Amino acid sequence: MQKFSVSPDGEKFLLPTEEEGLKEREEVLRITEEQRKLGREIVAVQGMGFVGCVMAAVVADSENEKGEPWYFVHGQQRASVRSYWKVHKINRGIPPVKSSDAEVDRIFKSTVSQKKTFRATFRNEAFEVADVVVVDIQLDATKPAFGEAEKGFCDLAAFRDGIRNLGKHIQPHCLVLVETTVPPGTCERVVKPIMEEEFTRRGMDIEKNPPLIAHSYERVMPGARYVSSIRDFWRVYSGVNAESKRRAKEFLSRVIDVKNFPLTELEDTNASEMAKVMENSYRATNIALTLEWARFAEKIGVDIFKVRNAIRKRKGTHDNLLRPSLGVGGYCLTKDPVLANWSMQSLFGIDDMLDMAIEAVNINDTMPLHTIELIQEVIPDLKDVKITVLGVSYLEELGDTRHSPSATLVKFLNEAWAVVKAHDPYVDFWPEMENVPLYTDLKVALKDAEVVIFAVGHKVYKDLQPKEILSMTGTKPLIVDCSDFISDTKIRQYLGLGCAFRGVGKGAK
Amino acid sequence: MQKFSVSPDGEKFLLPTEEEGLKEREEVLRITEEQRKLGREIVAVQGMGFVGCVMAAVVADSENEKGEPWYFVHGQQRASVRSYWKVHKINRGIPPVKSSDAEVDRIFKSTVSQKKTFRATFRNEAFEVADVVVVDIQLDATKPAFGEAEKGFCDLAAFRDGIRNLGKHIQPHCLVLVETTVPPGTCERVVKPIMEEEFTRRGMDIEKNPPLIAHSYERVMPGARYVSSIRDFWRVYSGVNAESKRRAKEFLSRVIDVKNFPLTELEDTNASEMAKVMENSYRATNIALTLEWARFAEKIGVDIFKVRNAIRKRKGTHDNLLRPSLGVGGYCLTKDPVLANWSMQSLFGIDDMLDMAIEAVNINDTMPLHTIELIQEVIPDLKDVKITVLGVSYLEELGDTRHSPSATLVKFLNEAWAVVKAHDPYVDFWPEMENVPLYTDLKVALKDAEVVIFAVGHKVYKDLQPKEILSMTGTKPLIVDCSDFISDTKIRQYLGLGCAFRGVGKGAK
């Protein structure tokens, strides 16, 4: 049976045959030789996901003072049904990720098609020839029960496999730079032993050639500054030994804008790995705090968003304060505290718990239930109530639905027997919630709605006029604002038009 | 029996007789008339405490565009045994608070002795003649059980008495500006009804003359910028009606540097009161988070302070992250979340709890126990162990011991039968811990110490060399660093000299 990998735009790619594999092998070796002659070092990036593919392009785009490329990059992606299509797309100069950042298109075109310093491949020869391998394998936390993040854990099996594969293929001088957000301790307690085992198995002397392993985390922000957020931003790094640190510093200094964003070296990889997950735990805790104050504010008629703005005037001490909302989504804040807590207990065997951080995850994961409580203040029984959810991505102006709080919202609305329709201008397909009717036409989504939930702050929603909404619903719906998306003026207009209003952090108006 | 009020430097002041009271009455009225003729409005500041006395001086120091004083200020202080001495000291041009800020001395001398726009009095006539009363009465939270802030409450009795006294004396046009940090709801639900009751009792028509009540909170920071932190800083304010807001804005605009620090008006006093306690709850939560990460870091050999510095590079999103330490002291972070939680439950009758904020207070209040755990890693049984605590104030370069975490530390060390001596260059007398031997001579304090705890980051401690310490102790003590006060170089020197080391957020070295 032939197997296909299908790209999001529907193009089918047959998985490679053995013969094609051998041909590709020759191609990788030929190109590598050619590039070495041009004086370029060889980098392989492992994993062409959300971060890896753009990081690969940024590396391929880096140049020395004479304007010559530092590196040739093999973007390595396994020939899996799920992801093999990326190899073909990239090699046409097309990014395998959607973005509102125009630089994403530009950098793929420039590095793949013009400079020819970036090419994707499914072959392990990419690792065999590499001077540096950047690891961008996906690593997730599993939370087996809703609102019980303390039971969360991290399954390292796929990550270990990826690392073992590197151990089998890389040369002893190759630096393995882990960029994946990992549980603290991973480089020292997971990556290093595997590499040493594989090196030894290959007959290498690990006393003479200890594996070179470093950790450095990106702080990618999806959206309009996607490429820049990888290249033009502070980096923290460390390595398992002095040579690893030196090599990581050299590599990052060539690739990242270290003049404007100087590197921070930490003592060991435990510290660097911890910095990343603590950073996100800090933000998660910060958001969780706002929910209880939002509830308080709602009940005493205070607008928490105005209070927040007043507090944030104090730059450097109070301006990190985040805002309450429908909930917290995305790939980092929802899992990083869990990775840290699991690491402490399982990688280090410490009998303790990161209470504040884990409690924050629980509060944030269950935050969408509060929006449902607000609706039920007006409509206690949601059975057969027609509800339209505006926005299903986890961030404004973005089509990414990973861990979106809208999914939790819709799930619980459905369990209360409401009739839910969803809309998002950036999302054609909602993989986590395939059975929910999702529209890109606002009129269809809003028709007959008795409740309209402003779940995500897409500009198109913020720009909507109350009269427009009501002409599309044909009703006088309850308006629910999840995070200060509707101005006071518009709230008054909705009330004047006979609608009820509820706002997270605002209450009834 | 004659009663005295004794100042901290030992001077005795007889409480005033009735005759002296009547004489003082005439003086207040005479000065007021004189000042009115000079075109000045009259301000009374209620409470010559830590904030009130400096705020009074700042108001008295404010000038219009022609360089003429806007206001004459009566600093009102009741003739109590505890505080009457302040009236005399102030009227000699001497601040009743100690400070490292030279501007405190200057502004008292300037306003009291030179400009003669500030005078202290114990008479209520100060309120009768005032156009504005600034309320700076102390208001505390009571936490009846250690580590159980959820049981905390706020006793408003003295505050109510103070407000009632104003209601009995002020004129209807007088603005009452509450600066005390109060539980949200206080202006509307406590101050306003009392004022209305007293106005009505005095035969005034509260429909025609509703009491003018506003709330604005200072953000005073003790230390080198004490005066400036009151005058040159962002202010949030609101009032119980439009005229109150207008008057508060006018007053604050004259007194505060609003050109560089524009005012923020909020919708009502509930919002303004909430902003203050949420601001401090945010900081308290922020600190509490760091403790669990400090414990984690200690156990895996990571220096949390270096991790923190790496994280804080991200300005505007991550630079508010605070640091673990011995614990949290002072007057604000330890009580404001309790005020808020109590307000929600008792002033508003809401059946909810500010879990994150209250949990943060509990973690912070019990944080000193962690330092004891670190000591016990090296010396499990503390009975008869000689321990010297360096620093008993709650903040570096400051002599303020209110809610100092050193008090909790010493209390629990004593309960473990350790022999504790304390030292602080800024504290002659430790009112909360009168029975603990407190020295200002380092040599005496350190002699024979088996454990030396760097509890507070006074510069004099940070400057100490390991050899100096050991020459004073005559032992090889365990060195305990509570918050990154000792450099890596010095840690190595201590270890080289045969000392053991433990650090909060660093662990063993």
CSV table of C-alpha atoms in Angstrom, one decimal, chain B residues 47-341:
chain,number,residue,atom,x,y,z
B,47,GLY,CA,-1.9,61.4,61.3
B,48,MET,CA,1.8,62.3,61.6
B,49,GLY,CA,3.0,58.7,60.9
B,50,PHE,CA,5.5,57.4,58.3
B,51,VAL,CA,3.6,58.7,55.3
B,52,GLY,CA,1.5,61.5,56.8
B,53,CYS,CA,4.3,63.7,58.1
B,54,VAL,CA,6.2,63.7,54.9
B,55,MET,CA,3.1,64.1,52.8
B,56,ALA,CA,2.2,67.2,55.0
B,57,ALA,CA,5.7,68.6,54.3
B,58,VAL,CA,5.3,68.0,50.5
B,59,VAL,CA,2.0,69.8,50.5
B,60,ALA,CA,3.4,72.7,52.5
B,61,ASP,CA,6.3,72.8,50.1
B,62,SER,CA,4.1,73.1,46.9
B,63,GLU,CA,4.1,76.4,45.1
B,64,ASN,CA,2.2,78.0,42.3
B,65,GLU,CA,3.8,79.4,39.2
B,66,LYS,CA,4.7,82.6,41.0
B,67,GLY,CA,6.6,80.6,43.6
B,68,GLU,CA,4.0,81.3,46.2
B,69,PRO,CA,2.9,78.5,48.5
B,70,TRP,CA,-0.5,77.0,47.6
B,71,TYR,CA,-1.3,75.8,51.0
B,72,PHE,CA,-0.8,76.2,54.7
B,73,VAL,CA,-0.7,72.8,56.4
B,74,HIS,CA,-1.8,71.8,59.9
B,75,GLY,CA,-0.2,68.5,60.7
B,76,GLN,CA,-2.8,67.0,63.1
B,77,GLN,CA,-1.6,64.5,65.6
B,78,ARG,CA,-3.7,63.4,68.7
B,79,ALA,CA,-2.1,64.2,72.0
B,80,SER,CA,-1.5,60.5,72.8
B,81,VAL,CA,1.3,59.1,75.0
B,82,ARG,CA,2.6,57.3,72.0
B,83,SER,CA,2.8,60.1,69.5
B,84,TYR,CA,2.3,63.6,71.1
B,85,TRP,CA,6.1,64.2,71.1
B,86,LYS,CA,5.9,64.4,67.3
B,87,VAL,CA,4.0,67.7,67.5
B,88,HIS,CA,6.9,69.3,69.4
B,89,LYS,CA,9.6,67.9,67.2
B,90,ILE,CA,7.9,68.9,64.0
B,91,ASN,CA,7.4,72.4,65.3
B,92,ARG,CA,11.1,72.7,65.8
B,93,GLY,CA,11.6,71.8,62.2
B,94,ILE,CA,12.7,68.2,63.0
B,95,PRO,CA,11.2,65.3,61.1
B,96,PRO,CA,9.6,62.7,63.4
B,97,VAL,CA,10.9,59.8,61.2
B,98,LYS,CA,14.5,58.7,60.6
B,99,SER,CA,15.6,58.5,57.0
B,100,SER,CA,18.6,58.1,54.8
B,101,ASP,CA,17.1,60.7,52.5
B,102,ALA,CA,18.6,64.1,53.1
B,103,GLU,CA,15.6,65.8,51.6
B,104,VAL,CA,13.5,64.8,54.6
B,105,ASP,CA,15.5,67.1,56.9
B,106,ARG,CA,15.6,69.8,54.3
B,107,ILE,CA,11.9,69.8,53.6
B,108,PHE,CA,11.0,70.0,57.3
B,109,LYS,CA,13.4,72.8,58.0
B,110,SER,CA,12.2,74.6,54.9
B,111,THR,CA,8.5,74.3,55.4
B,112,VAL,CA,8.3,74.6,59.2
B,113,SER,CA,11.1,77.1,59.9
B,114,GLN,CA,11.6,79.1,56.8
B,115,LYS,CA,8.5,79.2,54.7
B,116,LYS,CA,6.3,78.7,57.8
B,117,THR,CA,3.7,76.8,55.8
B,118,PHE,CA,3.7,73.7,58.0
B,119,ARG,CA,2.9,73.4,61.7
B,120,ALA,CA,1.8,70.5,63.8
B,121,THR,CA,-1.1,70.6,66.3
B,122,PHE,CA,-3.1,68.3,68.4
B,123,ARG,CA,-6.3,70.3,68.1
B,124,ASN,CA,-9.4,69.4,66.0
B,125,GLU,CA,-9.7,73.1,65.0
B,126,ALA,CA,-7.2,72.0,62.3
B,127,PHE,CA,-10.1,70.1,60.7
B,128,GLU,CA,-12.6,72.8,61.3
B,129,VAL,CA,-10.7,75.4,59.2
B,130,ALA,CA,-9.5,73.0,56.5
B,131,ASP,CA,-10.3,73.1,52.8
B,132,VAL,CA,-8.8,69.7,52.4
B,133,VAL,CA,-8.1,67.0,54.9
B,134,VAL,CA,-5.6,64.3,53.9
B,135,VAL,CA,-6.3,61.1,55.9
B,136,ASP,CA,-3.2,59.2,56.7
B,137,ILE,CA,-4.4,57.2,59.7
B,138,GLN,CA,-2.7,53.8,60.2
B,139,LEU,CA,-4.8,50.8,59.3
B,140,ASP,CA,-3.5,47.3,59.8
B,141,ALA,CA,-4.6,43.7,59.1
B,142,THR,CA,-4.7,41.2,61.9
B,143,LYS,CA,-3.5,37.7,61.1
B,144,PRO,CA,-4.4,35.6,64.1
B,145,ALA,CA,-2.5,32.5,63.2
B,146,PHE,CA,1.0,32.0,61.6
B,147,GLY,CA,0.8,30.9,58.0
B,148,GLU,CA,-3.0,31.2,57.9
B,149,ALA,CA,-3.7,34.5,56.2
B,150,GLU,CA,-7.1,33.3,55.1
B,151,LYS,CA,-8.2,33.9,58.7
B,152,GLY,CA,-6.9,37.5,58.6
B,153,PHE,CA,-9.2,40.4,59.2
B,154,CYS,CA,-9.2,44.1,59.4
B,155,ASP,CA,-10.3,46.0,62.5
B,156,LEU,CA,-11.7,49.3,61.3
B,157,ALA,CA,-12.6,50.7,64.8
B,158,ALA,CA,-9.8,53.3,65.1
B,159,PHE,CA,-10.2,54.3,61.5
B,160,ARG,CA,-13.9,54.8,61.9
B,161,ASP,CA,-13.3,56.9,65.0
B,162,GLY,CA,-10.9,59.1,63.0
B,163,ILE,CA,-13.4,59.5,60.2
B,164,ARG,CA,-16.2,60.2,62.7
B,165,ASN,CA,-14.1,62.9,64.3
B,166,LEU,CA,-13.7,64.5,60.8
B,167,GLY,CA,-17.5,64.3,60.3
B,168,LYS,CA,-18.0,66.2,63.5
B,169,HIS,CA,-15.6,69.0,62.6
B,170,ILE,CA,-15.1,69.7,58.9
B,171,GLN,CA,-17.0,72.2,56.9
B,172,PRO,CA,-19.2,70.9,54.1
B,173,HIS,CA,-17.0,72.2,51.3
B,174,CYS,CA,-13.9,70.4,52.8
B,175,LEU,CA,-12.5,67.6,50.7
B,176,VAL,CA,-11.6,64.4,52.6
B,177,LEU,CA,-8.8,62.7,50.7
B,178,VAL,CA,-8.1,59.2,52.0
B,179,GLU,CA,-4.5,58.2,51.4
B,180,THR,CA,-4.5,55.3,53.9
B,181,THR,CA,-4.4,51.9,52.2
B,182,VAL,CA,-7.9,50.6,52.9
B,183,PRO,CA,-9.9,47.5,52.1
B,184,PRO,CA,-11.7,48.2,48.8
B,185,GLY,CA,-15.1,49.6,49.5
B,186,THR,CA,-14.0,51.7,52.4
B,187,CYS,CA,-14.8,55.1,51.0
B,188,GLU,CA,-18.2,54.2,49.8
B,189,ARG,CA,-19.3,51.8,52.5
B,190,VAL,CA,-17.5,53.1,55.6
B,191,VAL,CA,-16.4,56.7,55.2
B,192,LYS,CA,-19.4,58.0,53.3
B,193,PRO,CA,-22.1,56.7,55.7
B,194,ILE,CA,-20.3,58.0,58.7
B,195,MET,CA,-19.8,61.4,57.2
B,196,GLU,CA,-23.4,61.6,56.1
B,197,GLU,CA,-24.6,60.6,59.6
B,198,GLU,CA,-22.4,63.3,61.3
B,199,PHE,CA,-23.4,66.0,58.7
B,200,THR,CA,-27.0,65.2,59.3
B,201,ARG,CA,-26.6,65.2,63.0
B,202,ARG,CA,-25.1,68.7,62.7
B,203,GLY,CA,-28.2,69.8,60.8
B,204,MET,CA,-26.6,69.9,57.4
B,205,ASP,CA,-28.5,69.0,54.3
B,206,ILE,CA,-26.5,66.1,52.7
B,207,GLU,CA,-28.6,66.4,49.5
B,208,LYS,CA,-27.4,69.9,49.0
B,209,ASN,CA,-24.0,69.3,50.5
B,210,PRO,CA,-23.0,65.7,50.0
B,211,PRO,CA,-19.7,64.9,51.7
B,212,LEU,CA,-16.7,65.3,49.4
B,213,ILE,CA,-14.6,62.1,49.7
B,214,ALA,CA,-11.8,61.0,47.5
B,215,HIS,CA,-9.2,58.3,47.6
B,216,SER,CA,-5.7,58.5,46.2
B,217,TYR,CA,-2.8,56.3,47.2
B,218,GLU,CA,0.8,57.2,47.5
B,219,ARG,CA,3.5,54.7,46.6
B,220,VAL,CA,6.0,55.8,49.2
B,221,MET,CA,9.3,53.9,49.2
B,222,PRO,CA,11.3,54.3,52.3
B,223,GLY,CA,15.0,54.9,51.8
B,224,ALA,CA,17.1,57.3,49.9
B,225,ARG,CA,14.2,58.7,47.7
B,226,TYR,CA,11.6,59.0,50.5
B,227,VAL,CA,10.3,62.5,49.7
B,228,SER,CA,10.6,62.1,46.0
B,229,SER,CA,8.7,58.8,46.1
B,230,ILE,CA,5.7,60.7,47.4
B,231,ARG,CA,6.0,63.8,45.2
B,232,ASP,CA,7.5,62.6,42.0
B,233,PHE,CA,5.5,59.5,41.2
B,234,TRP,CA,2.4,58.3,39.5
B,235,ARG,CA,-0.9,58.7,41.4
B,236,VAL,CA,-4.2,57.0,41.0
B,237,TYR,CA,-7.3,58.6,42.4
B,238,SER,CA,-11.0,58.7,42.4
B,239,GLY,CA,-13.9,60.2,44.3
B,240,VAL,CA,-17.4,59.3,45.5
B,241,ASN,CA,-18.9,61.9,43.2
B,242,ALA,CA,-17.9,64.3,40.4
B,243,GLU,CA,-17.1,67.2,42.6
B,244,SER,CA,-14.9,65.0,44.8
B,245,LYS,CA,-13.0,63.8,41.8
B,246,ARG,CA,-12.6,67.4,40.5
B,247,ARG,CA,-11.3,68.6,43.9
B,248,ALA,CA,-8.9,65.7,44.3
B,249,LYS,CA,-7.5,66.3,40.8
B,250,GLU,CA,-7.0,70.0,41.6
B,251,PHE,CA,-5.2,69.3,44.9
B,252,LEU,CA,-3.0,66.5,43.5
B,253,SER,CA,-2.1,68.5,40.5
B,254,ARG,CA,-0.7,71.2,42.7
B,255,VAL,CA,1.2,69.0,45.0
B,256,ILE,CA,2.5,66.1,42.8
B,257,ASP,CA,4.8,66.4,39.8
B,258,VAL,CA,2.0,65.6,37.4
B,259,LYS,CA,3.9,66.9,34.4
B,260,ASN,CA,6.3,64.0,34.6
B,261,PHE,CA,4.0,61.6,36.4
B,262,PRO,CA,0.5,62.2,35.0
B,263,LEU,CA,-2.5,61.3,37.2
B,264,THR,CA,-4.7,58.3,36.5
B,265,GLU,CA,-8.4,58.8,37.3
B,266,LEU,CA,-10.5,55.7,37.9
B,267,GLU,CA,-14.2,55.4,37.8
B,268,ASP,CA,-14.9,55.1,41.5
B,269,THR,CA,-13.1,54.8,44.8
B,270,ASN,CA,-13.7,51.0,44.8
B,271,ALA,CA,-11.5,50.9,41.8
B,272,SER,CA,-8.8,53.2,43.2
B,273,GLU,CA,-8.8,51.3,46.5
B,274,MET,CA,-8.5,48.0,44.6
B,275,ALA,CA,-5.7,49.2,42.5
B,276,LYS,CA,-3.5,49.7,45.5
B,277,VAL,CA,-4.1,46.3,47.2
B,278,MET,CA,-3.9,44.5,43.9
B,279,GLU,CA,-0.6,46.2,43.1
B,280,ASN,CA,0.9,44.8,46.3
B,281,SER,CA,-0.8,41.5,46.0
B,282,TYR,CA,0.9,41.2,42.6
B,283,ARG,CA,4.3,41.7,44.1
B,284,ALA,CA,3.6,39.4,47.0
B,285,THR,CA,2.5,36.6,44.6
B,286,ASN,CA,5.6,37.3,42.4
B,287,ILE,CA,7.9,36.7,45.5
B,288,ALA,CA,6.0,33.7,46.7
B,289,LEU,CA,6.6,32.0,43.3
B,290,THR,CA,10.3,32.4,43.6
B,291,LEU,CA,10.5,30.4,46.8
B,292,GLU,CA,9.5,27.1,45.3
B,293,TRP,CA,11.9,27.6,42.4
B,294,ALA,CA,14.6,28.5,44.9
B,295,ARG,CA,14.1,25.2,46.6
B,296,PHE,CA,14.2,23.4,43.3
B,297,ALA,CA,17.4,25.3,42.2
B,298,GLU,CA,19.1,24.6,45.5
B,299,LYS,CA,18.6,20.8,45.1
B,300,ILE,CA,19.9,20.6,41.5
B,301,GLY,CA,22.9,22.9,42.1
B,302,VAL,CA,21.5,25.9,40.1
B,303,ASP,CA,21.9,29.5,41.3
B,304,ILE,CA,18.4,31.0,41.0
B,305,PHE,CA,19.7,34.5,41.1
B,306,LYS,CA,21.6,34.0,37.9
B,307,VAL,CA,18.5,32.4,36.3
B,308,ARG,CA,16.5,35.4,37.5
B,309,ASN,CA,18.9,37.8,35.9
B,310,ALA,CA,18.7,35.9,32.6
B,311,ILE,CA,14.9,36.0,32.7
B,312,ARG,CA,14.7,39.7,33.6
B,313,LYS,CA,16.5,40.7,30.4
B,314,ARG,CA,13.1,40.7,28.8
B,315,LYS,CA,12.0,44.2,29.7
B,316,GLY,CA,8.3,45.0,30.0
B,317,THR,CA,7.3,41.4,30.1
B,318,HIS,CA,9.7,39.7,32.6
B,319,ASP,CA,11.6,42.3,34.5
B,320,ASN,CA,9.2,42.5,37.4
B,321,LEU,CA,10.3,39.1,38.6
B,322,LEU,CA,11.4,39.4,42.2
B,323,ARG,CA,13.9,37.3,44.2
B,324,PRO,CA,13.7,34.8,47.0
B,325,SER,CA,15.1,35.8,50.3
B,326,LEU,CA,14.8,35.3,54.0
B,327,GLY,CA,11.1,36.4,53.7
B,328,VAL,CA,8.9,39.4,53.1
B,329,GLY,CA,8.5,42.1,55.6
B,330,GLY,CA,7.3,45.7,55.9
B,331,TYR,CA,3.9,47.2,56.0
B,332,CYS,CA,2.3,46.6,52.6
B,333,LEU,CA,3.0,43.2,51.0
B,334,THR,CA,2.3,41.3,54.2
B,335,LYS,CA,-1.2,42.8,54.8
B,336,ASP,CA,-2.7,44.2,51.6
B,337,PRO,CA,-3.8,40.9,50.2
B,338,VAL,CA,-5.5,40.3,53.6
B,339,LEU,CA,-7.3,43.6,53.4
B,340,ALA,CA,-8.6,42.8,50.0
B,341,ASN,CA,-9.7,39.3,50.9
